[in-house]
mmCIF file of C-alpha atoms in Angstrom:
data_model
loop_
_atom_site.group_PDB
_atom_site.id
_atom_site.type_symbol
_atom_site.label_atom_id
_atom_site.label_comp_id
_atom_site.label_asym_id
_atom_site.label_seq_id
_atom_site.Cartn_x
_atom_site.Cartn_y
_atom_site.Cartn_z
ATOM 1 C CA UNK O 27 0.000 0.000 0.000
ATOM 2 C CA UNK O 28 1.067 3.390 -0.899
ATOM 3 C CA UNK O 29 1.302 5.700 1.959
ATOM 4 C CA UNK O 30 -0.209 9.406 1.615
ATOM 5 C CA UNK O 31 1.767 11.957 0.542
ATOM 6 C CA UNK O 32 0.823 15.122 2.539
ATOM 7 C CA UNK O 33 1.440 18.562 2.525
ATOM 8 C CA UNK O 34 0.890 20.151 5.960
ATOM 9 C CA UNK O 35 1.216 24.735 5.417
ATOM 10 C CA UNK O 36 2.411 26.441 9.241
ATOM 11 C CA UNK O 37 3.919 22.924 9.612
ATOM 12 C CA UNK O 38 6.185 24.281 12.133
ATOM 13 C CA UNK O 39 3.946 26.270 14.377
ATOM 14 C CA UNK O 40 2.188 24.992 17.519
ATOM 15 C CA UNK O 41 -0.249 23.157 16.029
ATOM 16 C CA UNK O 42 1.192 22.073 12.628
ATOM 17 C CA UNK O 43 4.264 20.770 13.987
ATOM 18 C CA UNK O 44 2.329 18.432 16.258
ATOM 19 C CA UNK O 45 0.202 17.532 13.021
ATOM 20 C CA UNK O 46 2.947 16.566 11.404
ATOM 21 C CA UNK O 47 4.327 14.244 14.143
ATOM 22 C CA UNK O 48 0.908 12.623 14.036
ATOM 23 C CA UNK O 49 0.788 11.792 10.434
ATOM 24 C CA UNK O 50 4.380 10.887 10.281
ATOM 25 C CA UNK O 51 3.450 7.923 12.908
ATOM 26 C CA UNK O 52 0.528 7.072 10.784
ATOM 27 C CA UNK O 53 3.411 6.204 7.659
ATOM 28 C CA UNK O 54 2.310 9.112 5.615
ATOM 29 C CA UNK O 55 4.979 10.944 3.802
ATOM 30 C CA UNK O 56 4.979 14.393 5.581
ATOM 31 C CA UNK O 57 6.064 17.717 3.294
ATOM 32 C CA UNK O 58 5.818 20.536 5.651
ATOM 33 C CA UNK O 59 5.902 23.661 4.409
ATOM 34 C CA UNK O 60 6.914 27.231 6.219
ATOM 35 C CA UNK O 61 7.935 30.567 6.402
ATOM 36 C CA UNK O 62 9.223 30.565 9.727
ATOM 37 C CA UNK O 63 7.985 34.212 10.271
ATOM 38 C CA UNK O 64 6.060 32.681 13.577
ATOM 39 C CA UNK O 65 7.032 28.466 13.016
ATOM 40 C CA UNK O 66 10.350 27.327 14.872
ATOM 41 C CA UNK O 67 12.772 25.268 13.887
ATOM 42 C CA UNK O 68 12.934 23.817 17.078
ATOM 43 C CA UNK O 69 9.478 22.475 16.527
ATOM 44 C CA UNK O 70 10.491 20.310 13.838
ATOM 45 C CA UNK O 71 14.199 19.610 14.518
ATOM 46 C CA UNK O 72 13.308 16.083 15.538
ATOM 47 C CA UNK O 73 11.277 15.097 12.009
ATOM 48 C CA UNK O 74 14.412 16.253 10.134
ATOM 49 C CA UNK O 75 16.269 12.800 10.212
ATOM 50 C CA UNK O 76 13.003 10.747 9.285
ATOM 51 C CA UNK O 77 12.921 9.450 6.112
ATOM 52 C CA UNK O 78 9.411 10.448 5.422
ATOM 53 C CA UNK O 79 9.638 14.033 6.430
ATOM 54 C CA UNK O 80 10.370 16.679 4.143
ATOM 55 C CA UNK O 81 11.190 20.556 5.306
ATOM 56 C CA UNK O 82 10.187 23.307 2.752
ATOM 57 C CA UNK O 83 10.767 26.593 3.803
ATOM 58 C CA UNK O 84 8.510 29.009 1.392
ATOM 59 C CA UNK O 85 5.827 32.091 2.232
ATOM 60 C CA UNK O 86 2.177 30.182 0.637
ATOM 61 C CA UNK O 87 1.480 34.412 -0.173
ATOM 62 C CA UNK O 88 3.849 33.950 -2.567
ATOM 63 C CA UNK O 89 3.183 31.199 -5.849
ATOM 64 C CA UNK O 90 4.076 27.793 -4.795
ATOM 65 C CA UNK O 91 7.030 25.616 -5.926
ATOM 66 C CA UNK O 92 6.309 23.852 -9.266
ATOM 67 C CA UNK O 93 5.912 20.001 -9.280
ATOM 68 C CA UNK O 94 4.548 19.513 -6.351
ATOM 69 C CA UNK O 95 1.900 15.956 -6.264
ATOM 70 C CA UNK O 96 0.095 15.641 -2.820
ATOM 71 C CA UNK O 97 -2.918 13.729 -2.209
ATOM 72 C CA UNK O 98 -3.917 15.888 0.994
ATOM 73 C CA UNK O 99 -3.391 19.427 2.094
ATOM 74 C CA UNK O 100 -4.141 20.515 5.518
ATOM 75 C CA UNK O 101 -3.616 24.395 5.260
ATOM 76 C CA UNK O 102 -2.375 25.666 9.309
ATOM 77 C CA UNK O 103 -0.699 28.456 7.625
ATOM 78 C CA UNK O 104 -1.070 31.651 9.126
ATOM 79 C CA UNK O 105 -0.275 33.884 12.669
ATOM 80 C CA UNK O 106 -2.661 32.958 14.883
ATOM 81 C CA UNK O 107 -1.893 35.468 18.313
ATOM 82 C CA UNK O 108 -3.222 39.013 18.017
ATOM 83 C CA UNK O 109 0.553 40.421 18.675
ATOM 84 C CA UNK O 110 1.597 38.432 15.508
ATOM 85 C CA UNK O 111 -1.089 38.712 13.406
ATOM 86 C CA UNK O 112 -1.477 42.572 14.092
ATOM 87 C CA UNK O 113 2.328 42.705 13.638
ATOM 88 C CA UNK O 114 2.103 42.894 9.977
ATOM 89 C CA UNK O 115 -1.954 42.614 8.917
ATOM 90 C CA UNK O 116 -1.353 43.404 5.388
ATOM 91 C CA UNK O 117 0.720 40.225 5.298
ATOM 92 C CA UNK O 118 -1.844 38.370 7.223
ATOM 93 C CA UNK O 119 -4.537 39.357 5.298
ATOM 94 C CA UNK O 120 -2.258 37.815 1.831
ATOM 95 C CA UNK O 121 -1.663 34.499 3.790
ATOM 96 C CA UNK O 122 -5.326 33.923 4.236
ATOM 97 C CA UNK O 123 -6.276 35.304 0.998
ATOM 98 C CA UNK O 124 -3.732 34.357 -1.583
ATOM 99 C CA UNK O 125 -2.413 31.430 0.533
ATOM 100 C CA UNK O 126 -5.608 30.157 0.286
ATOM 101 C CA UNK O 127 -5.970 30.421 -3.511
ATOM 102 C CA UNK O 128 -2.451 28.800 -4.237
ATOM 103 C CA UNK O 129 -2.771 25.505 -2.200
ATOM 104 C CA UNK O 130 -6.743 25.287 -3.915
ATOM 105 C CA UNK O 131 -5.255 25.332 -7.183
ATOM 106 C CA UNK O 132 -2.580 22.793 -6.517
ATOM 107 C CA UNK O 133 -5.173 21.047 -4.945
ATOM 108 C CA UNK O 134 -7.741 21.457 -8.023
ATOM 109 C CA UNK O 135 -4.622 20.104 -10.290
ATOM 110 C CA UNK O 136 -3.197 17.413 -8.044
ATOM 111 C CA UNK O 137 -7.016 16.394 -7.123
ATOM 112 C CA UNK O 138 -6.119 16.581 -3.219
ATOM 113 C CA UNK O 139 -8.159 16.836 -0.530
ATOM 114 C CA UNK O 140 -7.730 20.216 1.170
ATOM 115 C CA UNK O 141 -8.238 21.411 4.785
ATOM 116 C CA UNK O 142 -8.443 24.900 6.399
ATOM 117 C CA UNK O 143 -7.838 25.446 9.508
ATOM 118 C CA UNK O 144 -10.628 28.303 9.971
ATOM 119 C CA UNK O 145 -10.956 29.708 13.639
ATOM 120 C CA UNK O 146 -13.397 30.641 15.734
ATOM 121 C CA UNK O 147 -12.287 34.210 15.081
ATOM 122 C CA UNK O 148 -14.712 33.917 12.262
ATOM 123 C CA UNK O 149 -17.573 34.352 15.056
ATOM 124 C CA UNK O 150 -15.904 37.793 16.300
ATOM 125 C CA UNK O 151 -17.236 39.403 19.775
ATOM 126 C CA UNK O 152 -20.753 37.164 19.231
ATOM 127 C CA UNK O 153 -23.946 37.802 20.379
ATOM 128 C CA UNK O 154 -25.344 34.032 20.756
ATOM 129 C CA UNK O 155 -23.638 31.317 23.209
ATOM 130 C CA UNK O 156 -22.464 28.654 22.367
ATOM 131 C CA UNK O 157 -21.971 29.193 18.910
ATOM 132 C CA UNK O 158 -22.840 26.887 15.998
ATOM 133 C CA UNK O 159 -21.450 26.500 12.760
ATOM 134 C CA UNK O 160 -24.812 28.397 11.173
ATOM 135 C CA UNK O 161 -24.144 31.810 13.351
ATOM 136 C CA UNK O 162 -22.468 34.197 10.788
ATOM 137 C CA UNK O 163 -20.877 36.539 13.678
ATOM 138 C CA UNK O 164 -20.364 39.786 14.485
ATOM 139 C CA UNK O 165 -17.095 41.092 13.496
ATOM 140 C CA UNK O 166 -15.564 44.273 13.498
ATOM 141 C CA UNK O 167 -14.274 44.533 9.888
ATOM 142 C CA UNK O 168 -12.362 48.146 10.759
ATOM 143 C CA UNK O 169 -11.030 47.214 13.622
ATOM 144 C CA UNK O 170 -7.108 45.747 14.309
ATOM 145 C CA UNK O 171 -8.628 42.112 14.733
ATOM 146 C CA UNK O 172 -9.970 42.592 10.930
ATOM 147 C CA UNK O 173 -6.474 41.136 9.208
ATOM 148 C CA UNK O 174 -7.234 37.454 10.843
ATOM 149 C CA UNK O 175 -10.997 37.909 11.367
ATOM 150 C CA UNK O 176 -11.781 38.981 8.447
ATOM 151 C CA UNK O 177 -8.899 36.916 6.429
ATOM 152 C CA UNK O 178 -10.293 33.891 7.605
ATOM 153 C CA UNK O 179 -13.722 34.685 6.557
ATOM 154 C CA UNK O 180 -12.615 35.243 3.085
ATOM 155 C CA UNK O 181 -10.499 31.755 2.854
ATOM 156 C CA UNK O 182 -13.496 30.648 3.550
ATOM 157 C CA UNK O 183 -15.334 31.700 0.899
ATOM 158 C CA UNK O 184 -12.663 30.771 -1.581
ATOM 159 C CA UNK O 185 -12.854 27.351 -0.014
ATOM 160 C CA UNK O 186 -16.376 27.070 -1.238
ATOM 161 C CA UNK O 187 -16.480 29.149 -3.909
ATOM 162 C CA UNK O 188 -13.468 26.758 -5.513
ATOM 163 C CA UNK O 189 -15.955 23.487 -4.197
ATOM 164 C CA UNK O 190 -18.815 25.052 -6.062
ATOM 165 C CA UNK O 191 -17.035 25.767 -9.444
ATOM 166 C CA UNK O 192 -14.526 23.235 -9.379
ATOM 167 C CA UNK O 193 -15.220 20.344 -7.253
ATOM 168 C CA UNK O 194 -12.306 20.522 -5.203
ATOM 169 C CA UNK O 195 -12.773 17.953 -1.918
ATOM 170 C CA UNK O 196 -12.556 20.732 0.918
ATOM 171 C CA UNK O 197 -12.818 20.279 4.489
ATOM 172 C CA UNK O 198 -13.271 23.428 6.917
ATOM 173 C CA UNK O 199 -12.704 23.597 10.552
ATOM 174 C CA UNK O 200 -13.175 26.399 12.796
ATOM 175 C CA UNK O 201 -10.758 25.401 15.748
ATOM 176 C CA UNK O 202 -11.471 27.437 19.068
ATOM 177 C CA UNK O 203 -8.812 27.746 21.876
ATOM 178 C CA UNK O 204 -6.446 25.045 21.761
ATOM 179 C CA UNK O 205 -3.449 25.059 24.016
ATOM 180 C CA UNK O 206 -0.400 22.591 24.412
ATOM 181 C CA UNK O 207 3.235 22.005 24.644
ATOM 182 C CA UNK O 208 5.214 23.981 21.690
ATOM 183 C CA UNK O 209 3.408 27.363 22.017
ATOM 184 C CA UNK O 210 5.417 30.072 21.930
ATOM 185 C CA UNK O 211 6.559 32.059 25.161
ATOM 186 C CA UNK O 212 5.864 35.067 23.730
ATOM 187 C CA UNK O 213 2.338 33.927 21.555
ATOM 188 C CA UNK O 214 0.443 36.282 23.551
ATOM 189 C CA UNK O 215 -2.230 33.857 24.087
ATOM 190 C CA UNK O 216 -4.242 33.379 27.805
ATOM 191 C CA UNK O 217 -2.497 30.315 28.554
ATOM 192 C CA UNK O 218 1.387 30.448 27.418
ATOM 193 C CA UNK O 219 0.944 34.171 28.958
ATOM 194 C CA UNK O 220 -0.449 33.432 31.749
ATOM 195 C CA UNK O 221 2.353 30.071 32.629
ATOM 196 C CA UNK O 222 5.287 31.731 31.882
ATOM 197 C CA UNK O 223 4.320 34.596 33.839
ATOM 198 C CA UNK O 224 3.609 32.795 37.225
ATOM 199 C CA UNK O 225 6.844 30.962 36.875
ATOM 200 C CA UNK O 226 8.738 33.551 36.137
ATOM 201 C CA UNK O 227 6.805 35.284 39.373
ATOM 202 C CA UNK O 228 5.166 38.347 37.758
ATOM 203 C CA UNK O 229 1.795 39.371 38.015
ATOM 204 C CA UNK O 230 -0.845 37.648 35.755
ATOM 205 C CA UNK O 231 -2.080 39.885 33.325
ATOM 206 C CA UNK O 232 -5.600 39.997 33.240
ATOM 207 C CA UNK O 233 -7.644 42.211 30.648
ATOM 208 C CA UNK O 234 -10.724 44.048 31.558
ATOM 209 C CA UNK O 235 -12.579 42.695 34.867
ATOM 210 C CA UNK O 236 -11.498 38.843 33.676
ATOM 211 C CA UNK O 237 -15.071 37.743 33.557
ATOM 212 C CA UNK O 238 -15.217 36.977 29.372
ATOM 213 C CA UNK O 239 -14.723 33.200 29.024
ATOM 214 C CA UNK O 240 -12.881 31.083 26.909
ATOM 215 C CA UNK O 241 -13.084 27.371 25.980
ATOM 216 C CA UNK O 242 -9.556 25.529 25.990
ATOM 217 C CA UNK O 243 -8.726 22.272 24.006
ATOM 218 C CA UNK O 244 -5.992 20.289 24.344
ATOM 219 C CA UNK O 245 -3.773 20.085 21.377
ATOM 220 C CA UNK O 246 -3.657 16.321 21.280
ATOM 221 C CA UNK O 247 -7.234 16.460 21.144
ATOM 222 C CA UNK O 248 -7.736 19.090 18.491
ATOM 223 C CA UNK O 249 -5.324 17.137 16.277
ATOM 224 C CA UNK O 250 -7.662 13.751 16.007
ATOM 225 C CA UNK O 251 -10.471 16.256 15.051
ATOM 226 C CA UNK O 252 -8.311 17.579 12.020
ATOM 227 C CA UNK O 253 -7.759 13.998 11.228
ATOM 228 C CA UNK O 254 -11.450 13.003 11.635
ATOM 229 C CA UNK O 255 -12.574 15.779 9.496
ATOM 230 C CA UNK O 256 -10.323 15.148 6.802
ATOM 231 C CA UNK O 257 -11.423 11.488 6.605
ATOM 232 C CA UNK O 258 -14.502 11.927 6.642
ATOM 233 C CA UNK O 259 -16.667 11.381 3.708
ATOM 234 C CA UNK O 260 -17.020 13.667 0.521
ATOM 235 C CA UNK O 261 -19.891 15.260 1.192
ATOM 236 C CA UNK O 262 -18.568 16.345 4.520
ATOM 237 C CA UNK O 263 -16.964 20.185 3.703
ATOM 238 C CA UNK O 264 -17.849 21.906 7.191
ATOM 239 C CA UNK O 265 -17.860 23.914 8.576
ATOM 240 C CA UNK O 266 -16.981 22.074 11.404
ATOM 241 C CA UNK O 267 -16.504 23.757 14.957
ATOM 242 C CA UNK O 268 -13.715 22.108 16.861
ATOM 243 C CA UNK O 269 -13.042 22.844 20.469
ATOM 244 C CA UNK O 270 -13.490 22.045 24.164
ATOM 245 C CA UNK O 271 -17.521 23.057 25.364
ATOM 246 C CA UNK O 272 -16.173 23.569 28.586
ATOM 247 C CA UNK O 273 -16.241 27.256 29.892
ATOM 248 C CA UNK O 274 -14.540 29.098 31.992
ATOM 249 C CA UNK O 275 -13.596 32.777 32.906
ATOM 250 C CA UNK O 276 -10.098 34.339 32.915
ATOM 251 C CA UNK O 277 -9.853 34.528 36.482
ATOM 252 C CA UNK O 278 -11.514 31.266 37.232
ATOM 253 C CA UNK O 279 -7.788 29.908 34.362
ATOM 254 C CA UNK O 280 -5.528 32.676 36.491
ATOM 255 C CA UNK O 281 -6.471 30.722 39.658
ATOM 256 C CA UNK O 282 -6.001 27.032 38.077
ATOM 257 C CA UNK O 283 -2.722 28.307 37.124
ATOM 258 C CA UNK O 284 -1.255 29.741 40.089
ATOM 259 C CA UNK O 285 -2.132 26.557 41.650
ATOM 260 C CA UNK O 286 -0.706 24.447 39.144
ATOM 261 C CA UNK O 287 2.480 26.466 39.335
ATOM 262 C CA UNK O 288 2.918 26.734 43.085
ATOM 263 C CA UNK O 289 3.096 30.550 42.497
ATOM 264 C CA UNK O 290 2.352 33.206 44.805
ATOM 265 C CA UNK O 291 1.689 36.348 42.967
ATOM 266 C CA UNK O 292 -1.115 38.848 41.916
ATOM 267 C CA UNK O 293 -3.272 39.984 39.021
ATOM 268 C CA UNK O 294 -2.672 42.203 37.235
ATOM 269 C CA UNK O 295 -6.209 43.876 35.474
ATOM 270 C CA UNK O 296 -5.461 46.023 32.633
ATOM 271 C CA UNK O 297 -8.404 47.691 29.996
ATOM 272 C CA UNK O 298 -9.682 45.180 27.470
ATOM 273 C CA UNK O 299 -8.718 45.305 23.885
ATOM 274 C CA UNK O 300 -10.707 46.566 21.125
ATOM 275 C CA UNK O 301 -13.264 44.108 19.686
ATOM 276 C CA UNK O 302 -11.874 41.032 22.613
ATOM 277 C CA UNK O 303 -14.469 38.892 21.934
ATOM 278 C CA UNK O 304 -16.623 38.898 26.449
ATOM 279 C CA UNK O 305 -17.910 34.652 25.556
ATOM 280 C CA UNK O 306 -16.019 31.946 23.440
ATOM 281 C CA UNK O 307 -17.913 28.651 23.788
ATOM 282 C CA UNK O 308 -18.108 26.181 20.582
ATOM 283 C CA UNK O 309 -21.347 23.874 19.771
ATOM 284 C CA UNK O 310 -19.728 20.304 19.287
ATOM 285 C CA UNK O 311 -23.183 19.127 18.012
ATOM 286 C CA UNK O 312 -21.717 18.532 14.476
ATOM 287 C CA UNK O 313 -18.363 17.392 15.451
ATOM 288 C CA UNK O 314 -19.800 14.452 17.626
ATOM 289 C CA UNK O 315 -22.644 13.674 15.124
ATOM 290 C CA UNK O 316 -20.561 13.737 11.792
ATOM 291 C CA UNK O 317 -17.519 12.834 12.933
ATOM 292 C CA UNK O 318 -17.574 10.753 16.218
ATOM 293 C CA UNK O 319 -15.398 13.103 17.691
ATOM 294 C CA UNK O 320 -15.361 15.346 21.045
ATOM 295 C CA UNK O 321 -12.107 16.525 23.472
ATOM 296 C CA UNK O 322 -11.325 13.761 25.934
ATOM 297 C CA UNK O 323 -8.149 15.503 27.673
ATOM 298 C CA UNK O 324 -9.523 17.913 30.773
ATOM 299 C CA UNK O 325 -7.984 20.940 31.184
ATOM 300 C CA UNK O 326 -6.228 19.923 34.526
ATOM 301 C CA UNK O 327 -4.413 17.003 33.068
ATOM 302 C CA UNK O 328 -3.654 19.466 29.371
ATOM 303 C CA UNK O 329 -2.704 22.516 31.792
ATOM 304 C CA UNK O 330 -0.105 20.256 33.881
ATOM 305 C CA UNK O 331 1.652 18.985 30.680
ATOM 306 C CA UNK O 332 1.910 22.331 29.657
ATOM 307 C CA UNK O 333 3.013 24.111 32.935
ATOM 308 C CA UNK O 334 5.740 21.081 32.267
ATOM 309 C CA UNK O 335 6.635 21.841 28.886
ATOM 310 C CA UNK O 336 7.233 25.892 30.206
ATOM 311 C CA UNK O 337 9.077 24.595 32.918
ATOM 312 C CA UNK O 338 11.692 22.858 31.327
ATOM 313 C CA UNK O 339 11.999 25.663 28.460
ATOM 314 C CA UNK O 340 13.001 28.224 31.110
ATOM 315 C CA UNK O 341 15.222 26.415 33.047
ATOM 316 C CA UNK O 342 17.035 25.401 29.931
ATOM 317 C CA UNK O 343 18.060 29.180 29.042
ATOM 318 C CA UNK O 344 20.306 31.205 31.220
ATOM 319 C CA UNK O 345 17.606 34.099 31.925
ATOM 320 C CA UNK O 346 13.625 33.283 32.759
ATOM 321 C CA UNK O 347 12.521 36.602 30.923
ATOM 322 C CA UNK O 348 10.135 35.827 27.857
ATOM 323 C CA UNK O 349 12.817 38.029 25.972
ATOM 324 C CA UNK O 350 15.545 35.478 27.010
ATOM 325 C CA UNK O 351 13.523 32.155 26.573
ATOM 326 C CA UNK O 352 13.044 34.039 22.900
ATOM 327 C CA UNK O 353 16.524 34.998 21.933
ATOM 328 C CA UNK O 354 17.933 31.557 23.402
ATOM 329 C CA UNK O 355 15.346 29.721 20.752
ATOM 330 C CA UNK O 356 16.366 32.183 17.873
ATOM 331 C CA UNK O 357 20.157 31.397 18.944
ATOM 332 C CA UNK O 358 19.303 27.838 18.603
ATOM 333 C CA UNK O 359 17.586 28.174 14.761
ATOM 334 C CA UNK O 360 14.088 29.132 16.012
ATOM 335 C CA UNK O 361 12.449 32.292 14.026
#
């Protein structure tokens, strides 16, 4: 039997390096592509010796390679933390939006089935809780969330617009919150920011009065629902919400953090950004129906492997700032 030959975009971020590791245990051959603007090096290093894994570094804005034959794409490519994203949101904007039309043309060619990792962003600051797959939002599409929001919204389109004209086999998945070991210290994201923080002993940061919720899925988790999705039959585009149900508020994840850590320090409330979205919650309906999938890691067992995962990063650089932890890893090959 042949194995699969899959292209994996973002393949060294957070969650398409641990993509990758999954498929590459399954037999597929693995070509994972990236830019490194956010990806690390690190986060691949350990695929670089195995015969089935292939690094390409290349920006999916830009036209792809020529000669590339995949049978699957799953597209991860894109920043995914409001300090990256908003770092350079013209550039976001072209990964979504011409990213998007170069891998469905190489997947209209090759005759590939094609994933996109969508997000929950696509929702905005919504009015309705939890949210299903047939709630359009309510985004801000002026405001300095617009370059992802709004970017994802229009892959999306493309994504069926390119099913309805041309057949192309696409799968859509709007992942919420998903946390795990490989984030980035400096991500900006509730979780990495609030971990590194307690152990390096600082104040927690907490925007507005930390009653908006979140939903948090473990990475592990989030990574069989990609799979699952992708499997499933034709007729199964998405969107798909994918994502833990269970809710809780930013102070209710500072206090499970500061136990998990040991640490003994404060909170630290600050204004809430522009358009930060008060209730995050994901309706699992479809995913459980259509796909026989729901999260099975809770959040105490994901947050401990993670509060590990920080743990040993920081100790293994010579400073515990994030700006240390950062340079160390770009010292090391990391971008």
């Amino acid at each position: 039997m042949v194995s699969k030959r899959i292209l994996v975009t973002g393949g060294a971020g957070f969650l398409g390096s641990h993509l990758c590791e999954r498929l590459l245990r399954s037999g597929c051959h693995v070509l994972c592509m990236d830019s490194f603007l956010t990806g690390s090096h690190a986060n691949v290093a350990p695929f670089l010796a195995h015969r089935n894994f292939a690094l390409i570094t290349h920006d999916i804005a830009q036209p792809l390679p020529a000669g590339m034959e995949v049978d699957e794409i799953y597209n991860l490519a894109c920043p995914a933390s409001p300090p990256h994203y908003q770092a350079d949101p013209l550039h976001t904007v072209k990964t979504s939006v011409y990213g998007a039309i170069h891998l469905l043309e190489l997947a209209q060619r090759c005759g590939a089935r094609i994933l996109q990792a969508s997000t929950s962003e696509v929702y905005g600051d919504p009015e309705v809780s939890p949210q299903t797959e047939a709630y359009w939002g309510h985004v801000n599409p002026l405001g300095p969330r617009a370059c992802y929001d709004e970017g994802k919204r229009c892959a999306e389109t493309l994504f069926f617009d390119f099913h309805r004209r041309h057949g192309v086999a696409i799968k859509v998945a709007r992942i919420f919150n998903t946390y795990g070991p490989r984030m980035q210290p400096d991500d900006g994201r509730v979780v990495s920011n609030f971990i590194v923080q307690a152990l390096r002993g600082d104040s927690l940061t907490v925007y507005g009065d930390g009653s908006q919720t979140r939903s948090f899925c473990y990475v592990d988790d989030l990574i069989e629902g990609l799979l699952a999705l992708m499997a499933s039959p034709l007729e199964v585009t998405g969107p798909i919400n994918l994502g833990n149900p269970t809710e809780l508020s930013m102070c209710e994840l500072a206090d499970r953090v500061l136990t998990l850590t040991g640490a003994r320090t404060a909170v630290d409330f600050r204004p809430l950004p522009q358009d930060d979205p008060r209730q995050r919650r994901p309706d699992i309906t479809r995913a459980k129906h259509v796909l026989g999938w729901e999260p099975t890691v809770p959040l105490s067992v994901g947050l401990e492997k993670t509060v590990d995962y920080f743990r040993q990063l920081l100790s293994a650089t010579s400073t515990t700032s994030v700006d240390g932890v950062v340079q160390v890893m770009r010292e090391e090959g990391a971008s």
